[in-house]
Amino acid sequence: MNFQPVKGTHDLFGEEMIGMQYVIDVLSATAELYAYKRISTPVLEYTEVFSRGTGGSSDIVRKEMYTFNDKGDRSVTMRPEFTAGVVRSVVSNKMYAEGGDLPLKLYYHGPAFRYERPQLGRYRQFHQFGVEEIGIDSPRADAECIIMAMQSLYMLGFKNLRLKINSIGDEESRNNYRNALKEYFSGKLDEMCEDCHERINLNPLRILDCKVPHDQEIAKGAPKIKDYLSEASESRFYETLSIINDLGIEYELDDSLVRGLDYYSEVVFEIHALSDAGVDYGALCGGGHYGGLVKQLGGPDLAGVGYAMGVERVYNVAKDDGLLSELDTGIDLYVIPVGEEVLDDVFNITEEIRSLGFSVDNPLVSGKLGSAFKKAERRGAKFALILGEDELERGVGQLKNLKTKEQKEIDLNDLENELDEAMKPFDEQEHHHHEEKE
Ligand code: AMP
């Protein structure tokens, strides 16, 4: 038997795992700067959370969900996206009642599942990082959310981001627009794909997302949402844009951007970035305002705004562009025992060093000195601490800087000070590196 991972899923380990974790750490740190707190909701939700939340006309709900009946014959779904589940959680826990402390600011990350055709930048199990800001209905909240998405990518070192923005308006705007689309497409349906025949009845907006080239060609001539925005939606949109503009963040208006999920209203956006080499992994981030979702899922009439980033995509572009090349993945120290007799002492000293807060390992069994040094190197250790019987009798160790090869004897009874001293140049370097980034 030779088991492979399920099609469209992938194992994360080594360099990729470290890089993905770093991406999540930076995105989380940025969210914390904006006063967001982490939330973690179950992977499994009752299927209605998504069919009512994410929306019955979306491709996600129609075709891409991992849905099954559990042993109690309840239909459950592995989350294809987070927003519906997070809003479900806000409602189940009545979070909005907590002393009127609105907006709720929640960030999340974890795996999501979609039965899509696997390809570059597209998996069946992938990871999202995202935020939801719930309870303040204002263009300023929408703008803050968009700005934060951009800032968190700037924090990772991205330079050439393309922010695409559109407004799909309030309910009145969208109703008028849907009617206009229905009228436009109904005469052209014969030439269009099967899916679009369904979309025109479910939600003609979804036709604008159709991936079939000929259908896209036809969609180019369709009416534009901007001509159907209500006055309120239009002025709200311009207010959002001017806040973003005042901060010096560039954006492109894209009137074909409607987003594939049903809950959006008013402003929607996407962030794109080609790698330096020109590779397109797809949108890094998508989000927008949602007016009716909280109510739709049984809560009060609260608006929200949020976005989700694909962690794999952000990681891949960051890696290709060298933004992750200086990640410090090594340990501080590798203790090298010389001879079988010192193994117990080395074991204990290793534990002592760990309790001082240094990352450290040892080979656990005795072996050749050369192979122990190789292991130290593979662990990315900054130092080796060599301990033989002679050293232990004298209460000392040989501390070797594995980069400069400098070696010095240190006092094992003063380990904390000795190691602090030895690590100083590295701490400064890290600090310096950090400052440069800012
Ligand atoms: P969406 O919820 O469809 O707007 O997706 C938000 C973000 O998640 C996208 O911009 C992508 O970065 C990422 N994403 C969506 N679907 C996938 C997938 N199948 N594989 C990898 N990343 C994805």
XYZ file of C-alpha atoms and ligand atoms in Angstrom:
461
model
C 0.000 0.000 0.000
C 1.361 3.397 -0.881
C -0.901 6.066 0.555
C -0.930 9.526 -0.972
C -2.605 12.617 0.447
C -6.159 13.186 -0.802
C -6.190 14.963 -4.173
C -5.956 18.725 -3.760
C -4.639 18.517 -0.179
C -1.038 18.941 0.845
C 1.188 18.259 3.825
C 2.888 21.220 5.431
C 6.316 20.718 6.960
C 9.844 22.077 6.923
C 10.480 25.357 5.133
C 6.902 25.750 3.895
C 5.435 25.225 7.364
C 7.842 27.749 8.877
C 7.048 30.268 6.138
C 3.277 29.785 6.428
C 3.487 30.188 10.207
C 5.491 33.385 9.771
C 2.886 34.744 7.338
C 0.124 33.946 9.839
C 2.129 35.544 12.663
C 2.609 38.805 10.765
C -1.029 38.949 9.639
C -2.154 38.234 13.212
C 0.181 40.856 14.684
C -1.226 43.426 12.273
C -4.789 42.485 13.228
C -3.859 42.931 16.893
C -2.553 46.434 16.081
C -6.054 47.195 14.831
C -7.531 45.860 18.105
C -8.817 42.561 16.690
C -9.023 39.436 18.859
C -8.713 35.891 17.593
C -11.713 33.619 17.234
C -11.656 29.922 16.394
C -14.850 28.250 15.234
C -15.462 24.597 14.295
C -14.518 23.249 10.879
C -17.922 21.532 10.816
C -21.132 23.536 10.686
C -24.672 22.522 9.900
C -25.032 22.818 6.162
C -27.694 25.537 6.420
C -25.115 27.926 7.905
C -23.462 28.033 4.494
C -26.511 27.562 2.282
C -28.198 30.505 4.036
C -25.031 32.438 4.883
C -22.604 32.040 2.008
C -25.637 31.818 -0.238
C -27.458 29.355 -2.450
C -26.476 31.030 -5.718
C -22.738 30.946 -5.086
C -20.570 28.370 -6.879
C -19.175 27.449 -3.479
C -22.525 26.282 -2.136
C -23.822 24.871 -5.418
C -20.800 22.804 -6.356
C -17.840 22.940 -4.036
C -18.858 21.953 -0.525
C -17.728 18.891 1.385
C -21.162 18.015 2.712
C -22.200 14.734 4.294
C -24.672 13.308 6.756
C -23.154 12.452 10.119
C -24.072 9.279 11.990
C -27.059 11.073 13.489
C -28.223 11.824 9.932
C -27.652 15.568 10.228
C -26.247 17.297 7.187
C -22.944 18.911 8.073
C -20.391 20.744 5.925
C -16.665 21.331 6.275
C -16.330 25.104 6.091
C -15.625 26.391 2.565
C -15.031 29.873 4.042
C -15.105 31.419 7.499
C -17.481 34.377 7.435
C -20.733 32.414 7.688
C -19.361 30.334 10.602
C -17.936 33.332 12.445
C -21.213 35.220 12.115
C -23.082 32.080 13.243
C -20.819 32.057 16.316
C -21.402 35.767 16.994
C -25.145 35.080 16.925
C -25.060 31.779 18.915
C -23.021 33.444 21.637
C -24.838 36.786 21.444
C -21.461 38.491 21.391
C -23.048 41.770 20.369
C -24.772 41.927 23.777
C -21.502 42.221 25.694
C -21.970 45.688 27.092
C -22.656 47.199 23.689
C -18.995 46.987 22.823
C -19.347 47.363 19.058
C -17.845 46.853 16.620
C -16.805 43.298 17.334
C -13.376 42.854 15.827
C -12.492 39.227 15.202
C -9.682 37.596 13.277
C -9.258 33.932 12.401
C -7.060 31.506 10.570
C -7.275 27.828 9.763
C -8.076 25.329 7.012
C -11.005 25.681 4.602
C -12.285 23.106 2.116
C -13.608 23.461 -1.416
C -14.112 20.774 -4.007
C -12.450 22.708 -6.839
C -10.180 21.584 -9.649
C -6.693 21.644 -8.115
C -4.206 23.884 -9.958
C -1.578 26.532 -9.248
C -2.688 28.449 -6.163
C -5.891 26.424 -5.869
C -6.306 23.532 -3.449
C -9.146 21.516 -1.952
C -7.815 22.064 1.548
C -6.202 25.461 1.934
C -5.728 28.002 4.685
C -7.379 31.324 5.155
C -6.551 34.227 7.378
C -9.299 36.775 7.743
C -11.112 39.345 9.820
C -14.692 40.360 10.545
C -15.675 43.762 11.931
C -19.302 43.607 12.997
C -21.746 46.153 14.317
C -20.774 49.523 12.856
C -22.363 50.424 9.548
C -20.067 53.091 8.211
C -17.858 53.799 5.217
C -15.123 54.473 7.756
C -15.344 50.878 9.055
C -15.234 49.597 5.472
C -12.214 51.784 4.685
C -10.393 50.750 7.850
C -10.825 47.109 6.921
C -9.461 47.609 3.405
C -6.558 49.684 4.701
C -5.713 47.016 7.250
C -5.644 44.320 4.567
C -3.138 46.404 2.608
C -1.064 47.247 5.712
C -0.774 43.630 6.741
C 0.635 42.742 3.317
C 2.994 45.738 3.457
C 4.189 44.381 6.826
C 5.218 41.204 5.044
C 7.247 43.298 2.633
C 4.928 43.272 -0.415
C 5.485 46.232 -2.702
C 3.486 45.794 -5.894
C -0.026 45.281 -4.627
C -3.036 45.929 -6.809
C -6.123 46.883 -4.851
C -9.308 46.509 -6.921
C -12.483 48.056 -5.578
C -16.114 48.162 -6.639
C -19.477 48.851 -5.089
C -22.356 46.464 -5.647
C -24.668 48.812 -3.776
C -27.524 48.334 -1.347
C -30.439 45.970 -1.888
C -32.364 48.438 -4.005
C -29.350 49.020 -6.275
C -28.758 45.315 -6.681
C -32.402 44.526 -7.374
C -32.483 47.088 -10.151
C -29.183 45.858 -11.474
C -30.251 42.200 -11.390
C -33.313 43.071 -13.449
C -31.154 44.875 -15.977
C -28.794 41.883 -16.173
C -31.715 39.479 -16.565
C -33.009 41.486 -19.470
C -29.577 41.731 -21.104
C -28.653 38.055 -20.774
C -32.072 36.501 -21.461
C -31.713 37.131 -25.196
C -28.230 35.589 -25.260
C -28.723 32.458 -23.152
C -28.664 30.064 -26.143
C -24.965 30.787 -26.607
C -24.165 30.464 -22.904
C -23.124 27.594 -20.616
C -25.472 25.351 -18.594
C -24.455 27.010 -15.334
C -25.438 30.424 -16.617
C -28.932 29.102 -17.404
C -29.249 28.398 -13.684
C -27.500 31.571 -12.608
C -29.917 33.831 -14.444
C -32.717 32.637 -12.177
C -30.755 32.175 -8.961
C -28.787 35.400 -9.171
C -27.801 36.969 -12.495
C -24.888 38.723 -10.749
C -23.153 35.329 -10.657
C -23.046 35.256 -14.488
C -20.399 37.974 -14.249
C -18.134 35.437 -12.436
C -18.530 32.793 -15.181
C -15.158 31.391 -16.247
C -16.235 30.247 -19.748
C -14.420 32.528 -22.237
C -17.352 33.011 -24.609
C -19.649 33.857 -21.692
C -17.079 36.319 -20.408
C -17.065 37.948 -23.839
C -20.848 38.345 -23.702
C -20.637 39.641 -20.125
C -18.351 42.439 -21.263
C -21.286 44.126 -22.956
C -23.561 43.796 -19.925
C -24.894 46.804 -18.023
C -22.579 48.135 -15.317
C -23.482 48.266 -11.626
C -22.240 51.839 -11.341
C -25.184 52.977 -13.449
C -27.618 51.356 -11.030
C -26.261 52.489 -7.666
C -28.752 54.279 -5.453
C -27.758 57.762 -4.383
C -27.000 56.549 -0.861
C -24.777 53.732 -2.126
C -22.954 56.000 -4.503
C -22.119 58.617 -1.901
C -21.148 55.939 0.611
C -18.797 54.435 -1.980
C -17.101 57.750 -2.685
C -16.666 58.389 1.005
C -14.898 55.036 1.414
C -12.671 55.751 -1.566
C -11.712 59.188 -0.331
C -10.648 57.854 3.091
C -8.423 55.288 1.382
C -7.113 57.857 -1.029
C -6.267 60.311 1.763
C -3.939 57.701 3.245
C -2.067 57.518 -0.018
C -3.184 53.987 -0.850
C -3.661 53.466 -4.559
C -6.616 51.541 -5.909
C -8.214 50.621 -9.209
C -11.952 50.825 -9.782
C -13.098 47.538 -11.281
C -16.745 47.437 -12.237
C -16.594 43.749 -13.147
C -15.737 42.828 -9.557
C -18.849 41.350 -7.924
C -17.315 38.587 -5.723
C -18.643 35.048 -5.687
C -20.430 35.017 -2.333
C -24.022 36.100 -1.849
C -23.771 38.092 1.367
C -21.885 41.105 0.042
C -23.379 44.559 -0.383
C -21.880 48.016 -0.945
C -18.082 48.002 -1.188
C -16.221 44.867 -2.332
C -12.500 44.511 -2.990
C -9.693 42.191 -3.974
C -5.929 42.440 -3.627
C -3.724 40.965 -6.329
C 0.038 40.644 -6.643
C 2.080 38.974 -9.319
C 5.363 37.560 -8.071
C 8.461 39.419 -9.303
C 8.866 36.679 -11.900
C 5.328 37.334 -13.119
C 3.627 34.258 -11.701
C -0.064 34.764 -10.929
C -1.286 32.590 -8.061
C -4.679 34.314 -8.152
C -6.144 36.894 -5.804
C -4.371 37.112 -2.456
C -7.313 38.619 -0.657
C -11.032 39.173 -1.144
C -13.585 40.906 0.993
C -16.233 43.505 1.423
C -19.171 44.854 3.339
C -22.152 42.687 4.264
C -25.424 44.252 5.251
C -27.883 41.426 5.781
C -25.831 38.421 6.867
C -26.095 38.725 10.653
C -29.867 38.967 10.406
C -29.992 36.183 7.825
C -28.336 33.895 10.367
C -30.819 34.763 13.106
C -29.130 37.744 14.758
C -30.020 41.428 14.996
C -29.766 43.796 12.058
C -26.026 44.465 12.245
C -23.761 45.211 9.320
C -20.279 43.826 8.972
C -17.185 44.071 6.854
C -14.353 41.621 6.416
C -11.877 39.895 4.181
C -10.109 36.592 3.747
C -6.602 35.942 2.473
C -5.327 32.700 1.033
C -2.325 31.896 3.227
C -0.752 29.547 0.646
C -0.962 32.227 -2.031
C 0.468 34.938 0.209
C 3.228 32.541 1.222
C 4.038 31.571 -2.375
C 4.363 35.112 -3.666
C 6.331 36.182 -0.577
C 8.686 33.236 -0.997
C 9.197 33.761 -4.737
C 10.001 37.427 -4.098
C 12.579 36.596 -1.416
C 10.577 38.153 1.412
C 11.060 35.040 3.540
C 14.736 34.389 2.854
C 15.990 35.697 6.185
C 13.626 33.804 8.428
C 15.624 32.533 11.376
C 14.670 28.882 11.570
C 17.630 27.498 13.517
C 18.072 26.684 17.171
C 20.396 28.516 19.548
C 22.559 25.680 20.647
C 23.465 22.047 20.018
C 25.146 20.171 22.854
C 27.709 17.647 21.689
C 28.681 14.851 24.059
C 32.169 13.420 23.763
C 31.894 9.791 24.812
C 29.168 7.525 26.155
C 29.995 8.422 29.791
C 28.782 12.033 29.552
C 25.358 11.317 27.980
C 23.432 11.591 31.260
C 25.094 14.876 32.178
C 24.539 16.242 28.681
C 20.865 15.278 28.934
C 20.499 17.161 32.213
C 22.471 20.210 31.093
C 20.320 20.397 27.953
C 17.203 20.527 30.129
C 18.805 23.225 32.279
C 19.580 25.343 29.203
C 15.992 24.941 27.980
C 14.737 26.176 31.326
C 16.844 29.305 30.753
C 14.858 29.945 27.576
C 17.308 28.885 24.867
C 16.347 26.475 22.109
C 18.686 23.553 22.343
C 19.068 19.923 21.378
C 21.574 17.066 21.693
C 22.006 13.766 19.837
C 20.726 11.615 22.777
C 23.047 8.755 21.779
C 26.800 8.732 21.460
C 28.414 8.779 18.064
C 31.212 10.284 16.022
C 32.039 13.915 16.702
C 31.788 14.747 13.010
C 28.265 13.436 12.689
C 27.200 15.383 15.783
C 28.519 18.577 14.181
C 26.559 17.745 11.022
C 23.409 17.391 13.078
C 24.142 20.747 14.714
C 24.426 22.264 11.274
C 21.195 20.675 10.046
C 19.394 22.058 13.083
C 20.707 25.472 12.109
C 22.379 25.857 15.506
C 24.234 29.102 16.185
C 26.536 27.416 18.690
C 27.802 23.988 19.638
C 28.544 23.279 23.261
C 31.090 20.478 23.446
C 31.183 18.504 26.665
C 33.644 15.717 27.470
C 34.589 14.070 30.741
C 37.476 16.443 31.254
C 35.254 19.504 30.836
C 32.558 18.208 33.137
C 35.109 17.512 35.869
C 36.254 21.127 35.633
C 32.689 22.480 35.382
C 33.253 24.035 31.961
C 32.257 23.536 28.311
C 33.665 24.515 24.921
C 31.271 26.925 23.224
C 31.866 27.109 19.489
C 30.294 29.711 17.243
C 29.401 27.600 14.219
C 29.563 30.511 11.836
C 32.812 32.227 12.841
C 34.284 28.949 14.215
C 35.508 30.890 17.239
C 35.635 28.739 20.341
C 35.775 29.722 23.980
C 35.579 27.970 27.295
C 32.545 28.845 29.386
C 31.639 28.276 33.030
C 28.803 25.752 33.385
C 27.943 27.204 36.791
C 27.198 30.545 35.188
C 25.367 29.249 32.104
C 22.733 31.962 31.969
C 25.215 34.842 31.802
C 27.594 32.984 29.525
C 24.861 32.190 26.991
C 23.258 35.642 27.202
C 26.642 37.129 26.436
C 27.256 34.747 23.528
C 23.835 35.396 21.960
C 24.112 39.185 22.161
C 25.456 39.769 18.651
C 22.607 37.646 17.255
C 19.956 39.513 19.217
C 21.329 42.813 17.950
C 21.345 41.495 14.415
C 17.715 40.434 14.688
C 16.836 43.755 16.192
C 18.651 45.581 13.451
C 16.927 43.517 10.808
C 13.586 44.404 12.329
C 14.335 48.119 12.272
C 15.354 47.990 8.659
C 12.028 46.448 7.722
C 10.182 49.291 9.365
P -13.000 33.856 -1.248
O -13.616 33.456 0.050
O -13.401 32.973 -2.396
O -13.112 35.287 -1.547
O -11.438 33.579 -1.069
C -10.612 34.420 -0.329
C -9.184 34.093 -0.628
O -8.919 32.735 -0.272
C -8.835 34.163 -2.098
O -8.481 35.474 -2.456
C -7.660 33.225 -2.193
O -6.479 33.889 -1.800
C -8.001 32.171 -1.171
N -8.582 30.975 -1.804
C -9.861 30.780 -2.193
N -10.043 29.555 -2.695
C -8.840 28.942 -2.651
C -8.358 27.644 -3.022
N -9.166 26.716 -3.554
N -7.044 27.362 -2.832
C -6.210 28.289 -2.298
N -6.603 29.509 -1.922
C -7.906 29.849 -2.087
